[in-house]
XYZ file of C-alpha atoms in Angstrom:
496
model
C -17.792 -79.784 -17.735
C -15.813 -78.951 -15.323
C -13.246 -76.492 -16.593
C -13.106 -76.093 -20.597
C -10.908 -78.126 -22.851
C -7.438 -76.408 -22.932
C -6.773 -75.178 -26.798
C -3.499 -76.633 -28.097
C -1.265 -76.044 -30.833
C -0.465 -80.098 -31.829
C 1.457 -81.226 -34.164
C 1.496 -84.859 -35.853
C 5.221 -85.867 -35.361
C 5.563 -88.321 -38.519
C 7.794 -91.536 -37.116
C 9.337 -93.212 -39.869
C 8.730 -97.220 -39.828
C 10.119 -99.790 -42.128
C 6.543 -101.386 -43.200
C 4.774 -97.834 -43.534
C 6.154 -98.391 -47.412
C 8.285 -96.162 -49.724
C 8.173 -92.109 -49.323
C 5.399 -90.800 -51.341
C 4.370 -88.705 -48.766
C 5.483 -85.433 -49.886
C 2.095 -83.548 -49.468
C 2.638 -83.651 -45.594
C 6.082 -82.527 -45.971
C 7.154 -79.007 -44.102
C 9.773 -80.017 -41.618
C 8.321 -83.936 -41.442
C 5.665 -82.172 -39.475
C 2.059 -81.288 -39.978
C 0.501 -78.767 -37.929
C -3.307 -78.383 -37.204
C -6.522 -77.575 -37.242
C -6.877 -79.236 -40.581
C -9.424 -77.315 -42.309
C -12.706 -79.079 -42.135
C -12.939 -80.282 -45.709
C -9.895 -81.955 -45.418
C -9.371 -85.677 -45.273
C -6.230 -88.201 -46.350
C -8.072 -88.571 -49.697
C -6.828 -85.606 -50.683
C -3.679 -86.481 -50.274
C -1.013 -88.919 -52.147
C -0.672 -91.664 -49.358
C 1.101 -93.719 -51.681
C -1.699 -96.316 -51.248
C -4.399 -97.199 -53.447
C -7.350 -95.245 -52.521
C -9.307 -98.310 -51.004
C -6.925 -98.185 -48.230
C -6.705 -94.986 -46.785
C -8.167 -96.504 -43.430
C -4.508 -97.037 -42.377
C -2.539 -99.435 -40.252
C -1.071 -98.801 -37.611
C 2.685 -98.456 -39.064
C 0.885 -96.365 -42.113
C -0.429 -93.816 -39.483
C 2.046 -92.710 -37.362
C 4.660 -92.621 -40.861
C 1.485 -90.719 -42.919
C -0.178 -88.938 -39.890
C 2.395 -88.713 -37.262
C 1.711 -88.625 -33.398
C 0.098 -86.042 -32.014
C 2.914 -83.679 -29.924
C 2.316 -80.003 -28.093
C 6.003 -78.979 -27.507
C 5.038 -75.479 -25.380
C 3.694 -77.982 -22.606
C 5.328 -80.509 -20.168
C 4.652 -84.238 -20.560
C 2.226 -83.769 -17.288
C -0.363 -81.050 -18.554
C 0.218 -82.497 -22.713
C -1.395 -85.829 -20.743
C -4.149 -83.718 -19.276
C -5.078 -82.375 -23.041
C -5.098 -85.508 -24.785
C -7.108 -87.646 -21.814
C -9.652 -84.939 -21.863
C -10.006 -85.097 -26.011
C -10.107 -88.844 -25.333
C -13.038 -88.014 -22.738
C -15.289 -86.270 -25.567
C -14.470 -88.677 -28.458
C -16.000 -91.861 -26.161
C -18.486 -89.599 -25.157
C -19.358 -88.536 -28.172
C -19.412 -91.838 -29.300
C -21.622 -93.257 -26.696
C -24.250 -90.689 -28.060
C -24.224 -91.818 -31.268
C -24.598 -95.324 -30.969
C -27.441 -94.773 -28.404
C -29.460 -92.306 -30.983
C -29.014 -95.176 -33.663
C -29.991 -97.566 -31.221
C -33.384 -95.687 -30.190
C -33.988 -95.536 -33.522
C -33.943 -99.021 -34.487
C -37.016 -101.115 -35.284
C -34.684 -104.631 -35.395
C -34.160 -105.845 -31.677
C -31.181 -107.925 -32.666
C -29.164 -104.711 -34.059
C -30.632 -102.610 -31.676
C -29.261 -104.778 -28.500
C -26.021 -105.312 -29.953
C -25.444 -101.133 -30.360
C -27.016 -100.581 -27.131
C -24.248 -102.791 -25.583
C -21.408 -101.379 -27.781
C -22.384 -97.914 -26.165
C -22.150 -99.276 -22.280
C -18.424 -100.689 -23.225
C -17.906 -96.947 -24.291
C -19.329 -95.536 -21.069
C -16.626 -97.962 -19.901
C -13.939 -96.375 -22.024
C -15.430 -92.869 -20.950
C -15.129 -93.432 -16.974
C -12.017 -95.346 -17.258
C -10.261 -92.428 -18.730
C -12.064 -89.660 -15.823
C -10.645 -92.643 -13.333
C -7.326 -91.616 -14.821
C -7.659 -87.728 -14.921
C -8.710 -88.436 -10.844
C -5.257 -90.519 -10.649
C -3.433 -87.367 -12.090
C -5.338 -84.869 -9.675
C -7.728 -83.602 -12.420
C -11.516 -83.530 -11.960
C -13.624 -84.937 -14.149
C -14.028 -83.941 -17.945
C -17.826 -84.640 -18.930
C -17.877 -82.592 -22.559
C -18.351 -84.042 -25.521
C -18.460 -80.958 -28.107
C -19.998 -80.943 -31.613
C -16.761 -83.078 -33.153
C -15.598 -79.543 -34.770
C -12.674 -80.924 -36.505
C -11.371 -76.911 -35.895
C -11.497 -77.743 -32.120
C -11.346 -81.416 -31.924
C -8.318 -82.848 -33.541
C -8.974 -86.897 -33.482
C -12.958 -87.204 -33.767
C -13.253 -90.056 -36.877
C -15.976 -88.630 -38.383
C -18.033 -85.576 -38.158
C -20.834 -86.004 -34.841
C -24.258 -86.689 -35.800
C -27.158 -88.112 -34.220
C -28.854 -89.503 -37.381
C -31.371 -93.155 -37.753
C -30.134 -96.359 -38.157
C -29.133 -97.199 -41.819
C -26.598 -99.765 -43.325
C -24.929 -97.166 -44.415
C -24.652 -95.332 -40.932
C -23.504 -99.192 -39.113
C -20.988 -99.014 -42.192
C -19.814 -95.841 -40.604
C -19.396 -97.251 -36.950
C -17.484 -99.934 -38.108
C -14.927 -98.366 -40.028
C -14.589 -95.783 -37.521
C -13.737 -99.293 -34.536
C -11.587 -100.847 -37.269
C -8.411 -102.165 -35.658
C -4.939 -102.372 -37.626
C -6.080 -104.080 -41.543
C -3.413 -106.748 -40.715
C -5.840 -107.831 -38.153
C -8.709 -107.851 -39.396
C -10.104 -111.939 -39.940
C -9.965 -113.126 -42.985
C -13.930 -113.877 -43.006
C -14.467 -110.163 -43.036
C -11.830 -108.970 -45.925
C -14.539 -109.745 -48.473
C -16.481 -107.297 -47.256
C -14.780 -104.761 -46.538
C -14.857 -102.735 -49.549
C -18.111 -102.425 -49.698
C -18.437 -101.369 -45.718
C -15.475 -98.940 -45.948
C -17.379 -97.135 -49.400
C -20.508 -97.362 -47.403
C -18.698 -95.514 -44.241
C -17.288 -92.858 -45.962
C -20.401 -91.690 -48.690
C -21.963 -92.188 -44.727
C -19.603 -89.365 -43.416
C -19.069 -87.258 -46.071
C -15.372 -88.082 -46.152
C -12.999 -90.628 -45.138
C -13.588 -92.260 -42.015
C -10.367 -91.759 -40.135
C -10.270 -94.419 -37.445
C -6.641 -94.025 -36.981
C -7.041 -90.578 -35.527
C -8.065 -91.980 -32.436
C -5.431 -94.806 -32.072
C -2.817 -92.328 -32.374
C -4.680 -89.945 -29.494
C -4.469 -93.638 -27.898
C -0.772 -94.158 -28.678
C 0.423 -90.895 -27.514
C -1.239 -90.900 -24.150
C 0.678 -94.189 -23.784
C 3.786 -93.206 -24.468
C 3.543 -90.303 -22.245
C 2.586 -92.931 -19.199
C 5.493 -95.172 -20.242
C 8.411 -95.130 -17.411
C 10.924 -94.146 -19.966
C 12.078 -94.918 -23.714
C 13.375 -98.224 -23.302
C 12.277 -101.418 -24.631
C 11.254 -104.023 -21.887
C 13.082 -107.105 -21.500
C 10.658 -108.968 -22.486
C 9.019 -107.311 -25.362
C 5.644 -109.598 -24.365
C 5.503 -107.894 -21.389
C 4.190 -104.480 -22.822
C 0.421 -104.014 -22.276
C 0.049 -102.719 -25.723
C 1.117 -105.713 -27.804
C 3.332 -104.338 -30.783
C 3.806 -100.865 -29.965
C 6.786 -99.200 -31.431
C 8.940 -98.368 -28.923
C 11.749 -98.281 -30.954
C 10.271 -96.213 -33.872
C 9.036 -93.034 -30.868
C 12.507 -92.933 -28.995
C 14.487 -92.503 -32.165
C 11.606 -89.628 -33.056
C 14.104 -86.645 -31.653
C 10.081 -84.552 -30.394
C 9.062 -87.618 -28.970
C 12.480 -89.271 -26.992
C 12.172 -88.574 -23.533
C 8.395 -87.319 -23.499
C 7.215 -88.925 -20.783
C 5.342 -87.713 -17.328
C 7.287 -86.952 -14.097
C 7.355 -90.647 -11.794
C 4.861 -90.212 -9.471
C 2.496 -87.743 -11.574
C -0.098 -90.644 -11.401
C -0.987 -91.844 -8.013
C -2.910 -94.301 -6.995
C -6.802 -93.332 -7.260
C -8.306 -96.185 -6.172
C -10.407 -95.032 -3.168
C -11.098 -91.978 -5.637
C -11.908 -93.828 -8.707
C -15.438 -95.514 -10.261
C -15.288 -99.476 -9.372
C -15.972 -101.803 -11.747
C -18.334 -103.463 -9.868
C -20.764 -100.230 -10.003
C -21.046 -99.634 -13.597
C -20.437 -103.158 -15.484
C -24.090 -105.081 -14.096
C -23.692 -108.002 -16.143
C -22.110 -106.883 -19.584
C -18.486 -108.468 -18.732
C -16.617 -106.782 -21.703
C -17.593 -103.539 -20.299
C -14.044 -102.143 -18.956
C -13.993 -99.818 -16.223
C -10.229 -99.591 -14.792
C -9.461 -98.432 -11.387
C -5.663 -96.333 -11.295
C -3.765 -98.167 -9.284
C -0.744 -96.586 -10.651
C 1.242 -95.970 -13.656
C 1.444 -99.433 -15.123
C -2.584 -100.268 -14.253
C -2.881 -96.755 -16.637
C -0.825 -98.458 -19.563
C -2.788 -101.464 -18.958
C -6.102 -99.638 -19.329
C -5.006 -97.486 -22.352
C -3.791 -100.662 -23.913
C -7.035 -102.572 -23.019
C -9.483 -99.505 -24.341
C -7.590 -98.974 -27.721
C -7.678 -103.167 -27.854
C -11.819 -103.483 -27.760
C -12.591 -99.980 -29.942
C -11.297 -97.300 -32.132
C -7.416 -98.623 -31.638
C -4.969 -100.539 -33.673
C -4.816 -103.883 -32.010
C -8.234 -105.472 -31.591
C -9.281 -108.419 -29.752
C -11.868 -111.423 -29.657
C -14.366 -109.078 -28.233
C -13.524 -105.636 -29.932
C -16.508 -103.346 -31.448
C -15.063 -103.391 -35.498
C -16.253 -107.722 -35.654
C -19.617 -107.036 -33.545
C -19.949 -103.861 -35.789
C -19.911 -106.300 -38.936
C -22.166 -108.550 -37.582
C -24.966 -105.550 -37.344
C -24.455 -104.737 -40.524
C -24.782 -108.136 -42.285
C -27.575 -108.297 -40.377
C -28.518 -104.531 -41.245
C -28.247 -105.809 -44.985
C -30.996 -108.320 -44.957
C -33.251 -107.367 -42.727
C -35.103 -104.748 -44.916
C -36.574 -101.839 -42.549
C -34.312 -101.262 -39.550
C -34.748 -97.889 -38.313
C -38.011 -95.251 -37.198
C -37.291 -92.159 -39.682
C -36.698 -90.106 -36.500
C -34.459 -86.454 -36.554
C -31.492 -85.973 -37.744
C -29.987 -84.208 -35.144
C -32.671 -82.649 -33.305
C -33.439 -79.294 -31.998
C -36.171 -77.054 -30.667
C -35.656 -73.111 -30.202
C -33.225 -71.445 -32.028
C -29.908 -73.227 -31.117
C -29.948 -75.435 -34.650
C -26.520 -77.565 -35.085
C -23.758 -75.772 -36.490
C -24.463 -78.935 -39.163
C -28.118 -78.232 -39.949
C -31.002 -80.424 -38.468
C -34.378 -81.005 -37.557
C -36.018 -79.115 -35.771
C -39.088 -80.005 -32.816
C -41.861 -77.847 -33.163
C -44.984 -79.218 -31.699
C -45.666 -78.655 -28.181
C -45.616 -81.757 -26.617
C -41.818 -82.439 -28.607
C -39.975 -79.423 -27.842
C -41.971 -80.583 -23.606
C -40.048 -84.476 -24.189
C -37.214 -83.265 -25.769
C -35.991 -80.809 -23.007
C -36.965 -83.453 -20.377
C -34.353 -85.898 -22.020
C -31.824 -82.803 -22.222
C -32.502 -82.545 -17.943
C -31.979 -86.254 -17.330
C -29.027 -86.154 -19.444
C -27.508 -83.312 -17.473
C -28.949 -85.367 -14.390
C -26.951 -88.590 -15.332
C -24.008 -86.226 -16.036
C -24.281 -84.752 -12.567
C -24.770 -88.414 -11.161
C -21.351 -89.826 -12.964
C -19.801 -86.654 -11.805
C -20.517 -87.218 -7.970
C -19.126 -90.567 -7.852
C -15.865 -89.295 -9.460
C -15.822 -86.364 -6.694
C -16.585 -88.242 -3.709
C -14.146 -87.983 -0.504
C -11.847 -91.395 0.052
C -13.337 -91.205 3.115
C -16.932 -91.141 1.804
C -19.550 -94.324 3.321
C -18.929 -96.831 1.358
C -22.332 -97.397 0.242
C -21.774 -93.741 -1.172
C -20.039 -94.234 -4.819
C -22.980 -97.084 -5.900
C -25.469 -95.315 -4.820
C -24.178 -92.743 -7.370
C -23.190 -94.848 -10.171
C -26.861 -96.560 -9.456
C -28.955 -93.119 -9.887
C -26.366 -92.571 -13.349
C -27.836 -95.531 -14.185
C -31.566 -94.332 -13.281
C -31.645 -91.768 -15.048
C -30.119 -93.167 -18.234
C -32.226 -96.616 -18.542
C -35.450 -95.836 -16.800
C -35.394 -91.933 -17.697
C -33.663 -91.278 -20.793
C -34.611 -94.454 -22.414
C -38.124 -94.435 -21.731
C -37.985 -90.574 -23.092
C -36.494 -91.272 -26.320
C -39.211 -94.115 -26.762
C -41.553 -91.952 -26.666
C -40.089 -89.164 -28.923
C -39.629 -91.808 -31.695
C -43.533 -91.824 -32.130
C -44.105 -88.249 -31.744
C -44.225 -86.134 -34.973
C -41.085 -83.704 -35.446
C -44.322 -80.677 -36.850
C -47.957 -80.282 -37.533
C -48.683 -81.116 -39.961
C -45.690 -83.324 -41.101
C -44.945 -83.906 -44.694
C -41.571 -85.576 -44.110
C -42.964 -87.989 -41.594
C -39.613 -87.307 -39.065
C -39.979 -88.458 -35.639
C -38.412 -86.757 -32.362
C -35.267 -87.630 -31.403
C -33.355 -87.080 -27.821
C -31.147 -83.846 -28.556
C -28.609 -84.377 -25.771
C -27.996 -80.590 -26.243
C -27.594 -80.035 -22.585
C -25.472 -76.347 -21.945
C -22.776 -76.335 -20.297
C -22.890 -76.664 -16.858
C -21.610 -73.552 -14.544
C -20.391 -75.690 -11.393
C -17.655 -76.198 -9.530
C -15.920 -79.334 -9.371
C -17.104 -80.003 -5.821
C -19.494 -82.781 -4.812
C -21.436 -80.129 -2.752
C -22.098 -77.939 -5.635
C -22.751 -81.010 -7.838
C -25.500 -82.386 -5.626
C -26.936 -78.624 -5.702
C -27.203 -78.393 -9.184
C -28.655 -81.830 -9.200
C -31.584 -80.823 -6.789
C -32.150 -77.647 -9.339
C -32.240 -80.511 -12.524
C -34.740 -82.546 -10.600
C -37.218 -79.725 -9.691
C -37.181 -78.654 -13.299
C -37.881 -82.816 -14.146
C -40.728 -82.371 -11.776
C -41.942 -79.425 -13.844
C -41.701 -80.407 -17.145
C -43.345 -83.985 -15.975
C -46.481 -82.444 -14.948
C -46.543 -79.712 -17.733
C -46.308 -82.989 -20.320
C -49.006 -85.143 -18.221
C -51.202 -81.971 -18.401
C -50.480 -81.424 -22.263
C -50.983 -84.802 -23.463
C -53.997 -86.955 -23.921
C -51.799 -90.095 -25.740
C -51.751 -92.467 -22.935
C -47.926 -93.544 -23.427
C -46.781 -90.103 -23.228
C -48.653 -89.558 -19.851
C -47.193 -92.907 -18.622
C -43.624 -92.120 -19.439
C -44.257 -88.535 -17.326
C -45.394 -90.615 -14.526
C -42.647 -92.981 -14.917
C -40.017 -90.081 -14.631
C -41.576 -88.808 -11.504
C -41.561 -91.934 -9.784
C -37.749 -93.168 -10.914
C -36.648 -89.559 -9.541
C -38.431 -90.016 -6.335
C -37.953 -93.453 -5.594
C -34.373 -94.665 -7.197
C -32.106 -91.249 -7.876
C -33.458 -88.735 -5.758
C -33.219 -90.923 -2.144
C -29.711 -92.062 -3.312
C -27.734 -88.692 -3.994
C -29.619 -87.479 -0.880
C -27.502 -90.427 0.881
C -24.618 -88.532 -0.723
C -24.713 -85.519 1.592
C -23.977 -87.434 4.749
């Protein structure tokens, strides 16, 4: 949603580096280049890194001389930009899903608050970068896809919407963990133990560099040119190897036309909208091509980059899972990814066949397509728009995430996945929405909305009708009154 993901032939354009360490890379040899897909078995493992195999999770010099930088020489600078934001666009999304799942899952409050947080700073991530597809004339990009590592080329891990486990918060960490010459020295005692946990967890190595590079190409494509600055300080991303890329004959010069980003700012989502009162959540409004650099460098700083900071995800990750390790039961055994019908994951999982599940599952699918629809009209508002127009949208998101989704997936948790139920699995929120045939047009947005709310209205009643379990009946009534009283009156404001 809107138009699909453009298909692209990348390569990883290996850029040698001094620190990377001697040349025992000879497995991704073939011209210094390695051209994907990768097949989906494969992982750096398999390969002879030159390191010992306890650190395959790879700096940041390690990566771009092992891995490369990812590089589509049949397009121009502008529409290789386009690609790569919209791939970052499904790997925060995707990520925001997965922490929430874990976090409805969880029995420990503690845990449970801290990876309900870490998922609003990736919202942040995931609107900052639409802000910046609006700032290069693109609508907004609000897929996430199944992490097919045929079709997406930088997901860390395979997607899954499994429990909570120390084994899964092993997982999210690795997958946040900033450059290892970064990491503090309180946490290098540990991490052995959390990077064997992450990858048994995935099912191969957790490759967190993947997405720093993703990072690092989109900005060097928004830098002016291939020139140092001055004042080496003065680059947003602290360390980046400008040096290393403009000697890298695929990669001198690659950079977008002056003037390809404009400034968005009447256009984009405002901070002030989304953040409430979480104030690591970042949500940057294009000004430009230098408040673009800042907000790539700030996004790859707090998660799944090479810098890190005081507040980044990898440190709060470790925290949850020293906490994960003696707290004993964390989690509700709810699905592993969860279906109803006949659309089961491409990866297996678990499917909802009572009644009143498969009712409260597709009523979490319709407010997630309704919160979709919501973060999509405040991206596609006019500049001219009232200006109580883009909270109001960003407020019925909100709506429909917290006071619809939320309550929803509380309730699935205690609803049994069959009848009778010999695995004692719990529901689980699919977020299997389809894809959404719309045009990228705040009128046909706000259409499709009214259609997602009539069907909320629906299944509400069909579930209050259905159920006698008290809770379940009071979450129904609780949808119908948050869509008539908080999202319904404030897209209607929309249309004026």
């Amino acid at each position: 949603m809107f138009a699909p993901r453009r298909n692209t032939a990348f390569q990883w354009i290996r850029v040698h580096t001094e620190s990377a360490g001697g040349g025992k890379h000879e497995p991704f040899s073939g011209g210094g280049n390695l051209s994907l897909p990768l097949d989906a078995d494969i992982n750096l493992t398999q390969f002879d890194t030159g390191l010992p195999i306890a650190q395959t999770h790879l700096s940041l010099a390690q990566a771009i001389h092992i891995v490369g930088i990812p590089n589509d020489p049949s397009m121009s600078p502008e529409d290789e930009l386009i690609s790569l934001l919209q791939n970052a666009a499904e790997v925060e999304h995707g990520l925001m899903l997965q922490y929430l799942y874990a976090s409805y899952s969880a029995t420990n409050q503690q845990i449970a608050g801290q990876l309900r947080q870490i998922a609003i700073e990736e919202m942040g991530h995931f609107i900052s970068v639409q802000n910046l597809l609006t700032a290069c004339g693109k609508p907004p990009y609000l897929g996430h896809s199944d992490w097919d590592s045929k079709q997406n080329l930088f997901q860390p891990y395979p997607f899954r919407l499994e429990p909570l486990s120390v084994e899964v918060l092993a997982k999210f960490t690795i997958g946040e963990m900033p450059d290892r010459a970064t990491v503090p020295k309180s946490i290098l005692p540990d991490l052995p133990e959390i990077e064997a946990q992450a990858d048994l967890a995935a099912g191969g190595s957790v490759e967190a560099h993947r997405v720093g590079l993703l990072y690092m190409k989109i900005y060097w494509l928004l830098r002016d040119n291939d020139l140092p600055l001055p004042n080496p300080a003065d680059e947003p991303w602290k360390g980046f190897p400008v040096a290393e890329l403009a000697t890298t004959p695929e990669l001198a010069g690659r950079h977008v036309h002056i003037g390809f980003v404009t400034d968005a700012s009447a256009l984009n989502a405002q901070p002030e909208h989304w953040k409430g009162t979480f104030t690591t959540v970042i949500v940057k409004v294009i000004t430009g091509p230098s408040a673009a650099r800042d907000g790539i460098a700030e996004i790859s700083a707090q998660g799944e980059g090479f810098e890190g900071t005081t507040d980044d995800h990898f440190e709060r990750f470790v925290d949850a899972w020293r906490a994960a390790k003696s707290a004993g039961t964390i989690a509700n055994p709810i699905a592993l990814n969860p279906y109803y019908g006949a659309q089961k994951p491409e990866g297996g999982g678990d499917r909802i066949d009572t009644d009143i599940g498969i009712l409260c599952a597709k009523l979490g699918d319709q407010l997630y397509e309704l919160a979709l629809l919501c973060i999509a009209a405040s991206l596609l508002l006019s500049s001219d728009a009232a200006p109580v127009a883009r909270p109001n949208a960003a407020q019925a998101a909100i709506f429909a995430m917290r006071q619809g989704l939320g309550e929803v997936a509380r309730v699935l948790r205690t609803l049994p996945v069959s009848e009778p139920n010999p695995t004692g699995k719990l529901c689980g929120l699919p977020f299997s929405t389809a894809p959404i045939d719309v045009a990228p047009t705040i009128g046909a947005v706000l259409d499709r909305a009214d259609a997602v709310v009539a069907d909320l209205h629906s299944l509400a009643d069909q579930i209050g009708q259905s159920s006698e379990e008290i809770s379940v009946m009071i979450m129904a009534q609780g949808v119908t009154s948050v869509l008539d009283d908080d999202i319904m009156p404030r897209l209607q404001l929309l249309r004026s």
